[in-house]
Amino acid sequence: MKSIKFSNVRLNDGFWKAKQELNRHVSMNSVRKRFTDTGRIAAFGCDWKKGMPNEPHYYWDSDVAKWIEAAAYILTVSEDKELEAGVDDIIDKIAENQWDDGYFNIYFTVSGEKRFTERNAHELYCAGHLMEAAVAYYEALGKRKLLDCMIKYADLIYDIFKEKRCAAFATPGHEEIEMALIRLYRCTKNKKYLELAGFFLKERGKNDKDWWCAESATAYYCQDHASVYDMETAEGHAVRALYLYCGMIDYAAETGDGKMAEVCKKIIADIINHKMYITGGVGSTYMGEAFTIPYDLPNETAYSETCASIALIMFAERMLEAENKAEYADVIERAMYNCMLDGISLDGKSFFYENPLAVDTHKRGRNRSTTIEQHIPITQRAEVFECSCCPPNINRTLATIQRLAYAVDGGAFIVNQFMASEAEYNGSKIRLDTDYPLSGKMRIQTENIEELRVRIPYWCGKITSDTSYTEQNGYMVFKNARDINIELEMKPVLVAANSRVRDDRGAAAVCFGPVVYCAEGVDNDDVYSLSVKRGGRITSEYCEKIGFNVLTAEGMRKAESDNLYTPLDKLKTEPAPIKLIPYCCHANRGESDMLIWLTTA
Amino acid sequence: MKSIKFSNVRLNDGFWKAKQELNRHVSMNSVRKRFTDTGRIAAFGCDWKKGMPNEPHYYWDSDVAKWIEAAAYILTVSEDKELEAGVDDIIDKIAENQWDDGYFNIYFTVSGEKRFTERNAHELYCAGHLMEAAVAYYEALGKRKLLDCMIKYADLIYDIFKEKRCAAFATPGHEEIEMALIRLYRCTKNKKYLELAGFFLKERGKNDKDWWCAESATAYYCQDHASVYDMETAEGHAVRALYLYCGMIDYAAETGDGKMAEVCKKIIADIINHKMYITGGVGSTYMGEAFTIPYDLPNETAYSETCASIALIMFAERMLEAENKAEYADVIERAMYNCMLDGISLDGKSFFYENPLAVDTHKRGRNRSTTIEQHIPITQRAEVFECSCCPPNINRTLATIQRLAYAVDGGAFIVNQFMASEAEYNGSKIRLDTDYPLSGKMRIQTENIEELRVRIPYWCGKITSDTSYTEQNGYMVFKNARDINIELEMKPVLVAANSRVRDDRGAAAVCFGPVVYCAEGVDNDDVYSLSVKRGGRITSEYCEKIGFNVLTAEGMRKAESDNLYTPLDKLKTEPAPIKLIPYCCHANRGESDMLIWLTTA
């Protein structure tokens, strides 16, 4: 299966077009402004000196690189001279300040620290993101200045790491460069970048003792606990891990390394079956921002980083191409409508780094008795973070979101995600009209498509179609159909977690199609006293303000009591409607308690 | 209200006599043997030198002192020459190694470190426990050797801390000496010890900046966040806190300091209403072994130290005397039948330090991705701990458990706890026959008691009595009754926690009288897949092996599923009986999953 490039798909008026436009006209500017205000963009001038404000941090290159990459995608499909000029300015600074031998890194240029000595200083990670930006910008406008810079830098890295092995470490502390190098290879056709990616992948697991990081010293943290060929489970820092897995499956795709592909299959199964929140969030603990053990999915303290759900989408997208399994498209859908969108406010201006599944405003400032504080995520989105990886990651994801819609497989044309859009590929044409995810109704018109496959989403029980189809591997398969009307039955459903997920025991989440709902305090007072009625009525109503349906469920409310413990038969409860909004829309009306998993009555 | 001393109450055959006999004949020897093996007893010779095994720790004095105190209580009511000789040996060593000025501490005598320089080195805590042992031993046998040593030591402490103020700190890092000094005052009638106790209490909160402790640097940890008069809530290290509160209410009782008594009332209300597990455990986090915020009562990671529940009993016992409130006797009952007894194995030989309310054996070795590990308590009792405060604390508590049974208030005689026993006080006699806690049936015979008050326990809905009574402040009040037959209706009840206790949402605990039950994996396979049926039948059967009723409840079991998330209406469940044993009996048949809070169906 091969995805159809975002530039071959045009979003029409609908849910995702609105999100993409907001990203382009608001979020991109908002991130750029904050990056300007915090000195991130000026830092590319590499003229910071001790005593000056805005001391560069070692991940700043990557923050801006992701924003450039997003800009490149926007410029691929539409002209914007001002945006282009802004990007060119930064690229000029990179070219000016690139070292003679090809090295470029803001932090190591101005800090006076020795380059390639500190494995956890994100140098190769920054390099990777700059390479991705360079390829995207070249592909967008044909401008090669940044690409040439990054080719020179990649050549230097090849020389230092692979040829001379004279760096203080052998593989990146934060992965990313592996998939970037493969992208550079795909763009330049220069095999040495593929080779270098393979080198970084295969050296992993050999060097767990040669570095130390105060924050998280273990090898698991940075996926150095095993050779990539011996990995079986998702481990350590979730974003690092998933970027690694992306590199691995890219490498397998380019080289036919079946053993590496098998490892990726095991790992994604581990994530899907044991380590993924109902929101598509992953990485359940802030300690090392990491994957933990199976079924360890706490809600209130969930780390569930926005970047990790984006990285999960990227990994699942690659696995879908490699394996043609509808299940991977389900994972993408789960993450894109829930955790990923939760990462950005409805006005497009602010962002969540962490996406917990419950908020308890009473827990602010807890554990004052102790010095080691239990980490509780922030409750309101922020415009920028000290480590601001998530905002530009959302920028680049929303700029290309339609890349997830369609694919081809041999002669077959595939609909993976449902977006009001049209696409063209090799003379085949498709047009999909839908108000998804408000309903499961869609009309699909095709030209020159013999076999059309339409994914049957995991949440869907009943399908109505005016055109006959067969089912195959999780897809409806239509033959020579030109105009199809389908309805995927979409209704509010109570979903339970596996009983091994201790934190969701006795509780249910209300879902409507792919969208996970939550109860916020601002609508429901004390959400913790509510139970949703099993088999109760749940009504749905469109809310223009948020662009989603809001739900009202039959529920019960426990009367407030001063007692810690009360016999069940003496508990007072009364019927109470529960107002539910999409999880991704929470925290847009001030700080409020929030719950996805409601106890059932 | 004034409790009747343990030595005026004789336990008859029944639940508590069996526990007390086991303590005397097994646990006392077991603890003594382990204290011998680990060098704790030999350490009183103060001849340890660098390079020798069994380097003394700075809390060793207190471990052994509590065991001596327990021995003293046993010797109060029965002769045991061998036990007495063992205690005398240790006392001889203390007398031999006491410094000329009265100082005694194993660690500071052999380590070469300067005494009274390190606030967190438990010197005053050790001194307090030695004083308590001294008073107990003097009261038991009239032998004053240890008492004289401790009087000399107390005089030195008075001089150094109160007169000269030449120690490096002003108040103990670990409280205990406050109540010990008041006990010494009560025994010797020397007011300076009461004065010194008052000094330590009132200096608290003034010196939060003059020490530092690597483990937990905050003032809350050691109750230095406020003046004792400004405290309103239970804060910090739970055992330290509760020992402080015991000292405070003792001081209030001796001096009539009403303001301090008011603070104690506020604090115990905070504990009862916000910070106490259903088992009577307190101190919910291992981080600082501390109280946290209201309703923060996690089950699996509960610290709930055995010593803390014993300290809660001690505090509640004092509050009961001060305030005559049946509620405080309820707290004692909750703690004594659950958390405290959980601290010791059924064979009397091994102990829990922490008493979590859930065990998940799959979580061993969790979070390998991170360096900061989430603390999960051990799952099997141990014979001794590095810090072995809990085992001898159980020894001294079980040796005097009948002290909790009766009290007098003016002319009234009061039954607070129900134990098969007889007591005499000031010419009044009482005999209580009961198989409590197996049933709520009891016969009470009295002589020369005009007014008899019998506590109505918190768990009891219905009372049958062959003798008329009135109700007053949580007590049945009988006038001039000589032979009373009462039945407190005892049946299995599902109990819910306050909806603000997030960790118990949607769940219920099965209780039978004062006893909290749990489901163990060894009886039920995967306890996490079980739900107990609301309104379902629960049968009870006596089990001789554990000396308790075991219960079988109607329940449902979720079918095992590989899926993380499943619509509720597609979940497969089937009826399954749930076998329940008393929580305090768990972990006596090997490592096993365990749950108190069961989801309800």
PDB file of C-alpha atoms in Angstrom, chain A residues 213-218 220-221 233-237 271-279 285-298 300 334 360 362-374 459-461 491 493-508 526-530 534 558-571 593 595 597-601, chain B residues 213-218 220-221 233-237 271-279 285-298 300 334 360 362-374 459-461 491 493-508 526-530 534 558-571 593 595 597-601:
ATOM      1  CA  CYS A 213      21.931  11.343  31.678  1.00  0.00           C
ATOM      2  CA  ALA A 214      20.850  12.741  35.002  1.00  0.00           C
ATOM      3  CA  GLU A 215      17.190  12.585  34.133  1.00  0.00           C
ATOM      4  CA  SER A 216      16.886   8.972  33.163  1.00  0.00           C
ATOM      5  CA  ALA A 217      19.984   6.892  33.193  1.00  0.00           C
ATOM      6  CA  THR A 218      18.668   3.627  31.946  1.00  0.00           C
ATOM      7  CA  TYR A 220      15.503   1.630  28.094  1.00  0.00           C
ATOM      8  CA  TYR A 221      14.960   5.352  28.173  1.00  0.00           C
ATOM      9  CA  THR A 233       8.037  -4.208  22.952  1.00  0.00           C
ATOM     10  CA  ALA A 234       7.713  -0.432  22.953  1.00  0.00           C
ATOM     11  CA  GLU A 235      10.133   0.885  25.556  1.00  0.00           C
ATOM     12  CA  GLY A 236      11.399   4.109  27.005  1.00  0.00           C
ATOM     13  CA  HIS A 237      10.822   7.717  25.990  1.00  0.00           C
ATOM     14  CA  ILE A 271       1.361  -0.645  21.689  1.00  0.00           C
ATOM     15  CA  ILE A 272      -2.117  -1.383  20.343  1.00  0.00           C
ATOM     16  CA  ASN A 273      -2.825  -4.236  22.740  1.00  0.00           C
ATOM     17  CA  HIS A 274      -1.186  -2.968  25.906  1.00  0.00           C
ATOM     18  CA  LYS A 275       0.004   0.619  25.918  1.00  0.00           C
ATOM     19  CA  MET A 276      -2.369   2.937  24.081  1.00  0.00           C
ATOM     20  CA  TYR A 277      -4.918   5.191  25.720  1.00  0.00           C
ATOM     21  CA  ILE A 278      -8.437   5.235  24.308  1.00  0.00           C
ATOM     22  CA  THR A 279      -7.467   8.664  22.967  1.00  0.00           C
ATOM     23  CA  THR A 285       4.376   8.315  32.591  1.00  0.00           C
ATOM     24  CA  TYR A 286       6.157  11.621  32.838  1.00  0.00           C
ATOM     25  CA  MET A 287       9.093   9.794  34.383  1.00  0.00           C
ATOM     26  CA  GLY A 288      11.213   9.578  31.275  1.00  0.00           C
ATOM     27  CA  GLU A 289       8.139  10.583  29.224  1.00  0.00           C
ATOM     28  CA  ALA A 290       7.946   6.893  28.687  1.00  0.00           C
ATOM     29  CA  PHE A 291       6.115   3.740  27.822  1.00  0.00           C
ATOM     30  CA  THR A 292       5.777   1.595  30.937  1.00  0.00           C
ATOM     31  CA  ILE A 293       4.429  -1.912  31.432  1.00  0.00           C
ATOM     32  CA  PRO A 294       1.306  -3.348  29.791  1.00  0.00           C
ATOM     33  CA  TYR A 295      -2.040  -1.949  30.978  1.00  0.00           C
ATOM     34  CA  ASP A 296      -0.401   0.797  33.012  1.00  0.00           C
ATOM     35  CA  LEU A 297      -2.566   3.641  31.779  1.00  0.00           C
ATOM     36  CA  PRO A 298      -3.250   6.107  34.584  1.00  0.00           C
ATOM     37  CA  GLU A 300      -4.868  11.897  35.759  1.00  0.00           C
ATOM     38  CA  ARG A 334      -8.038   7.176  17.197  1.00  0.00           C
ATOM     39  CA  ASP A 360      -8.798  17.005  39.134  1.00  0.00           C
ATOM     40  CA  HIS A 362      -8.265  19.869  43.626  1.00  0.00           C
ATOM     41  CA  LYS A 363      -4.970  18.098  43.194  1.00  0.00           C
ATOM     42  CA  ARG A 364      -3.018  21.257  42.351  1.00  0.00           C
ATOM     43  CA  GLY A 365      -0.198  21.574  44.827  1.00  0.00           C
ATOM     44  CA  ARG A 366      -0.675  18.084  46.177  1.00  0.00           C
ATOM     45  CA  ASN A 367       1.903  16.221  48.191  1.00  0.00           C
ATOM     46  CA  ARG A 368       3.340  19.277  49.795  1.00  0.00           C
ATOM     47  CA  SER A 369       4.601  16.933  52.483  1.00  0.00           C
ATOM     48  CA  THR A 370       7.243  15.555  50.198  1.00  0.00           C
ATOM     49  CA  THR A 371      10.029  16.803  48.048  1.00  0.00           C
ATOM     50  CA  ILE A 372       9.531  14.377  45.192  1.00  0.00           C
ATOM     51  CA  GLU A 373       6.289  15.665  43.787  1.00  0.00           C
ATOM     52  CA  GLN A 374       3.943  13.492  41.867  1.00  0.00           C
ATOM     53  CA  TRP A 459     -16.042   1.527  16.114  1.00  0.00           C
ATOM     54  CA  CYS A 460     -18.602   0.738  13.450  1.00  0.00           C
ATOM     55  CA  GLY A 461     -21.131  -2.047  13.961  1.00  0.00           C
ATOM     56  CA  LYS A 491     -24.172   6.454  17.694  1.00  0.00           C
ATOM     57  CA  VAL A 493     -21.484   3.920  22.661  1.00  0.00           C
ATOM     58  CA  LEU A 494     -20.179   3.094  26.126  1.00  0.00           C
ATOM     59  CA  VAL A 495     -16.740   1.543  25.873  1.00  0.00           C
ATOM     60  CA  ALA A 496     -14.968  -0.436  28.587  1.00  0.00           C
ATOM     61  CA  ALA A 497     -11.263  -0.981  28.981  1.00  0.00           C
ATOM     62  CA  ASN A 498      -9.623  -4.350  29.419  1.00  0.00           C
ATOM     63  CA  SER A 499     -10.011  -5.422  33.041  1.00  0.00           C
ATOM     64  CA  ARG A 500      -6.247  -5.431  33.358  1.00  0.00           C
ATOM     65  CA  VAL A 501      -6.263  -1.649  33.006  1.00  0.00           C
ATOM     66  CA  ARG A 502      -6.616  -1.009  36.722  1.00  0.00           C
ATOM     67  CA  ASP A 503      -7.265   2.688  36.300  1.00  0.00           C
ATOM     68  CA  ASP A 504     -10.400   2.211  34.219  1.00  0.00           C
ATOM     69  CA  ARG A 505     -11.998  -0.589  36.257  1.00  0.00           C
ATOM     70  CA  GLY A 506     -15.732  -0.233  36.676  1.00  0.00           C
ATOM     71  CA  ALA A 507     -15.810   2.689  34.302  1.00  0.00           C
ATOM     72  CA  ALA A 508     -16.846   3.394  30.743  1.00  0.00           C
ATOM     73  CA  ASP A 526     -18.571  17.709  40.331  1.00  0.00           C
ATOM     74  CA  VAL A 527     -17.887  15.203  37.566  1.00  0.00           C
ATOM     75  CA  TYR A 528     -16.444  12.750  40.068  1.00  0.00           C
ATOM     76  CA  SER A 529     -19.841  12.197  41.673  1.00  0.00           C
ATOM     77  CA  LEU A 530     -21.443  11.190  38.361  1.00  0.00           C
ATOM     78  CA  ARG A 534     -25.702   1.533  31.294  1.00  0.00           C
ATOM     79  CA  LYS A 558     -24.035  10.587  44.283  1.00  0.00           C
ATOM     80  CA  ALA A 559     -25.125  13.050  46.928  1.00  0.00           C
ATOM     81  CA  GLU A 560     -22.263  14.877  48.552  1.00  0.00           C
ATOM     82  CA  SER A 561     -21.297  13.286  51.832  1.00  0.00           C
ATOM     83  CA  ASP A 562     -18.856  14.153  54.539  1.00  0.00           C
ATOM     84  CA  ASN A 563     -18.250  10.506  55.337  1.00  0.00           C
ATOM     85  CA  LEU A 564     -15.300   8.751  53.848  1.00  0.00           C
ATOM     86  CA  TYR A 565     -17.115   5.393  53.900  1.00  0.00           C
ATOM     87  CA  THR A 566     -20.833   4.650  53.594  1.00  0.00           C
ATOM     88  CA  PRO A 567     -22.716   1.364  53.109  1.00  0.00           C
ATOM     89  CA  LEU A 568     -23.783   1.147  49.487  1.00  0.00           C
ATOM     90  CA  ASP A 569     -27.461   0.786  50.351  1.00  0.00           C
ATOM     91  CA  LYS A 570     -27.365   4.014  52.312  1.00  0.00           C
ATOM     92  CA  LEU A 571     -25.815   6.043  49.526  1.00  0.00           C
ATOM     93  CA  ASP A 593     -12.325  19.068  36.296  1.00  0.00           C
ATOM     94  CA  LEU A 595     -13.215  12.863  33.167  1.00  0.00           C
ATOM     95  CA  TRP A 597     -13.823   7.300  32.224  1.00  0.00           C
ATOM     96  CA  LEU A 598     -17.116   7.558  34.055  1.00  0.00           C
ATOM     97  CA  THR A 599     -18.261   5.006  36.568  1.00  0.00           C
ATOM     98  CA  THR A 600     -21.344   3.155  35.382  1.00  0.00           C
ATOM     99  CA  ALA A 601     -24.673   2.833  37.148  1.00  0.00           C
TER     100      ALA A 601
ATOM    101  CA  CYS B 213      17.364  15.858  55.340  1.00  0.00           C
ATOM    102  CA  ALA B 214      18.156  14.303  52.002  1.00  0.00           C
ATOM    103  CA  GLU B 215      15.011  12.239  51.948  1.00  0.00           C
ATOM    104  CA  SER B 216      12.427  14.883  52.515  1.00  0.00           C
ATOM    105  CA  ALA B 217      13.560  18.396  53.017  1.00  0.00           C
ATOM    106  CA  THR B 218      10.315  20.136  53.669  1.00  0.00           C
ATOM    107  CA  TYR B 220       5.815  19.510  56.532  1.00  0.00           C
ATOM    108  CA  TYR B 221       7.665  16.221  56.642  1.00  0.00           C
ATOM    109  CA  THR B 233      -4.584  19.206  59.404  1.00  0.00           C
ATOM    110  CA  ALA B 234      -2.532  16.022  59.630  1.00  0.00           C
ATOM    111  CA  GLU B 235       0.699  16.654  57.748  1.00  0.00           C
ATOM    112  CA  GLY B 236       3.952  14.972  56.881  1.00  0.00           C
ATOM    113  CA  HIS B 237       5.463  11.684  58.011  1.00  0.00           C
ATOM    114  CA  ILE B 271      -7.798  12.249  59.429  1.00  0.00           C
ATOM    115  CA  ILE B 272     -11.203  10.615  59.895  1.00  0.00           C
ATOM    116  CA  ASN B 273     -12.937  12.614  57.197  1.00  0.00           C
ATOM    117  CA  HIS B 274     -10.206  12.842  54.575  1.00  0.00           C
ATOM    118  CA  LYS B 275      -7.119  10.739  55.112  1.00  0.00           C
ATOM    119  CA  MET B 276      -7.930   7.324  56.546  1.00  0.00           C
ATOM    120  CA  TYR B 277      -8.132   4.112  54.562  1.00  0.00           C
ATOM    121  CA  ILE B 278     -11.108   1.841  55.170  1.00  0.00           C
ATOM    122  CA  THR B 279      -8.592  -0.391  56.953  1.00  0.00           C
ATOM    123  CA  THR B 285       2.381   7.816  50.212  1.00  0.00           C
ATOM    124  CA  TYR B 286       5.808   6.289  50.613  1.00  0.00           C
ATOM    125  CA  MET B 287       7.276   9.639  49.639  1.00  0.00           C
ATOM    126  CA  GLY B 288       8.078  10.839  53.104  1.00  0.00           C
ATOM    127  CA  GLU B 289       5.850   8.034  54.505  1.00  0.00           C
ATOM    128  CA  ALA B 290       3.366  10.805  54.689  1.00  0.00           C
ATOM    129  CA  PHE B 291      -0.133  12.119  54.869  1.00  0.00           C
ATOM    130  CA  THR B 292      -0.994  13.841  51.601  1.00  0.00           C
ATOM    131  CA  ILE B 293      -4.037  15.826  50.539  1.00  0.00           C
ATOM    132  CA  PRO B 294      -7.676  14.959  51.332  1.00  0.00           C
ATOM    133  CA  TYR B 295      -9.108  11.912  49.557  1.00  0.00           C
ATOM    134  CA  ASP B 296      -5.739  10.883  48.138  1.00  0.00           C
ATOM    135  CA  LEU B 297      -5.946   7.222  49.084  1.00  0.00           C
ATOM    136  CA  PRO B 298      -4.344   5.060  46.405  1.00  0.00           C
ATOM    137  CA  GLU B 300      -1.787  -0.412  45.349  1.00  0.00           C
ATOM    138  CA  ARG B 334     -11.204  -0.004  62.304  1.00  0.00           C
ATOM    139  CA  ASP B 360      -0.932  -6.592  41.593  1.00  0.00           C
ATOM    140  CA  HIS B 362       2.188  -8.178  37.556  1.00  0.00           C
ATOM    141  CA  LYS B 363       3.524  -4.816  38.585  1.00  0.00           C
ATOM    142  CA  ARG B 364       6.750  -6.164  40.077  1.00  0.00           C
ATOM    143  CA  GLY B 365       9.635  -4.483  38.318  1.00  0.00           C
ATOM    144  CA  ARG B 366       7.438  -1.945  36.623  1.00  0.00           C
ATOM    145  CA  ASN B 367       8.704   1.245  35.095  1.00  0.00           C
ATOM    146  CA  ARG B 368      12.035  -0.159  34.091  1.00  0.00           C
ATOM    147  CA  SER B 369      12.140   2.674  31.595  1.00  0.00           C
ATOM    148  CA  THR B 370      12.828   5.171  34.299  1.00  0.00           C
ATOM    149  CA  THR B 371      15.238   5.736  37.097  1.00  0.00           C
ATOM    150  CA  ILE B 372      12.743   7.124  39.559  1.00  0.00           C
ATOM    151  CA  GLU B 373      10.768   4.018  40.293  1.00  0.00           C
ATOM    152  CA  GLN B 374       7.230   4.153  41.498  1.00  0.00           C
ATOM    153  CA  TRP B 459     -20.982  -0.469  61.130  1.00  0.00           C
ATOM    154  CA  CYS B 460     -24.012  -1.600  63.081  1.00  0.00           C
ATOM    155  CA  GLY B 461     -27.519  -0.908  61.805  1.00  0.00           C
ATOM    156  CA  LYS B 491     -23.862  -9.190  58.187  1.00  0.00           C
ATOM    157  CA  VAL B 493     -22.228  -5.181  53.763  1.00  0.00           C
ATOM    158  CA  LEU B 494     -20.971  -3.452  50.623  1.00  0.00           C
ATOM    159  CA  VAL B 495     -19.350  -0.177  51.511  1.00  0.00           C
ATOM    160  CA  ALA B 496     -18.574   2.671  49.117  1.00  0.00           C
ATOM    161  CA  ALA B 497     -15.991   5.374  49.517  1.00  0.00           C
ATOM    162  CA  ASN B 498     -16.696   9.070  49.197  1.00  0.00           C
ATOM    163  CA  SER B 499     -16.860   9.938  45.512  1.00  0.00           C
ATOM    164  CA  ARG B 500     -13.921  12.266  46.034  1.00  0.00           C
ATOM    165  CA  VAL B 501     -11.712   9.249  46.671  1.00  0.00           C
ATOM    166  CA  ARG B 502     -10.780   8.821  43.038  1.00  0.00           C
ATOM    167  CA  ASP B 503      -9.106   5.470  43.563  1.00  0.00           C
ATOM    168  CA  ASP B 504     -12.264   3.777  44.846  1.00  0.00           C
ATOM    169  CA  ARG B 505     -14.712   5.173  42.301  1.00  0.00           C
ATOM    170  CA  GLY B 506     -17.253   2.646  41.089  1.00  0.00           C
ATOM    171  CA  ALA B 507     -16.059   0.116  43.613  1.00  0.00           C
ATOM    172  CA  ALA B 508     -17.220  -1.332  46.903  1.00  0.00           C
ATOM    173  CA  ASP B 526      -7.707 -12.976  38.301  1.00  0.00           C
ATOM    174  CA  VAL B 527      -9.332 -10.792  40.956  1.00  0.00           C
ATOM    175  CA  TYR B 528      -9.157  -7.789  38.651  1.00  0.00           C
ATOM    176  CA  SER B 529     -11.736  -9.291  36.295  1.00  0.00           C
ATOM    177  CA  LEU B 530     -14.311  -9.724  39.090  1.00  0.00           C
ATOM    178  CA  ARG B 534     -24.995  -5.206  44.257  1.00  0.00           C
ATOM    179  CA  LYS B 558     -15.330 -10.379  32.695  1.00  0.00           C
ATOM    180  CA  ALA B 559     -14.085 -12.785  30.070  1.00  0.00           C
ATOM    181  CA  GLU B 560     -10.446 -12.343  29.264  1.00  0.00           C
ATOM    182  CA  SER B 561      -9.962 -10.264  26.174  1.00  0.00           C
ATOM    183  CA  ASP B 562      -6.976  -9.253  24.128  1.00  0.00           C
ATOM    184  CA  ASN B 563      -8.562  -5.953  23.215  1.00  0.00           C
ATOM    185  CA  LEU B 564      -7.712  -2.874  25.178  1.00  0.00           C
ATOM    186  CA  TYR B 565     -11.124  -1.322  24.477  1.00  0.00           C
ATOM    187  CA  THR B 566     -14.494  -3.015  23.887  1.00  0.00           C
ATOM    188  CA  PRO B 567     -18.024  -1.603  23.701  1.00  0.00           C
ATOM    189  CA  LEU B 568     -19.781  -2.360  26.961  1.00  0.00           C
ATOM    190  CA  ASP B 569     -22.596  -4.249  25.260  1.00  0.00           C
ATOM    191  CA  LYS B 570     -20.123  -6.596  23.637  1.00  0.00           C
ATOM    192  CA  LEU B 571     -18.325  -7.462  26.864  1.00  0.00           C
ATOM    193  CA  ASP B 593      -3.014 -10.577  43.732  1.00  0.00           C
ATOM    194  CA  LEU B 595      -8.148  -6.439  46.080  1.00  0.00           C
ATOM    195  CA  TRP B 597     -12.197  -2.474  46.430  1.00  0.00           C
ATOM    196  CA  LEU B 598     -14.158  -4.543  43.944  1.00  0.00           C
ATOM    197  CA  THR B 599     -16.011  -3.032  41.050  1.00  0.00           C
ATOM    198  CA  THR B 600     -19.759  -3.529  41.378  1.00  0.00           C
ATOM    199  CA  ALA B 601     -22.099  -5.171  38.895  1.00  0.00           C
TER     200      ALA B 601
END
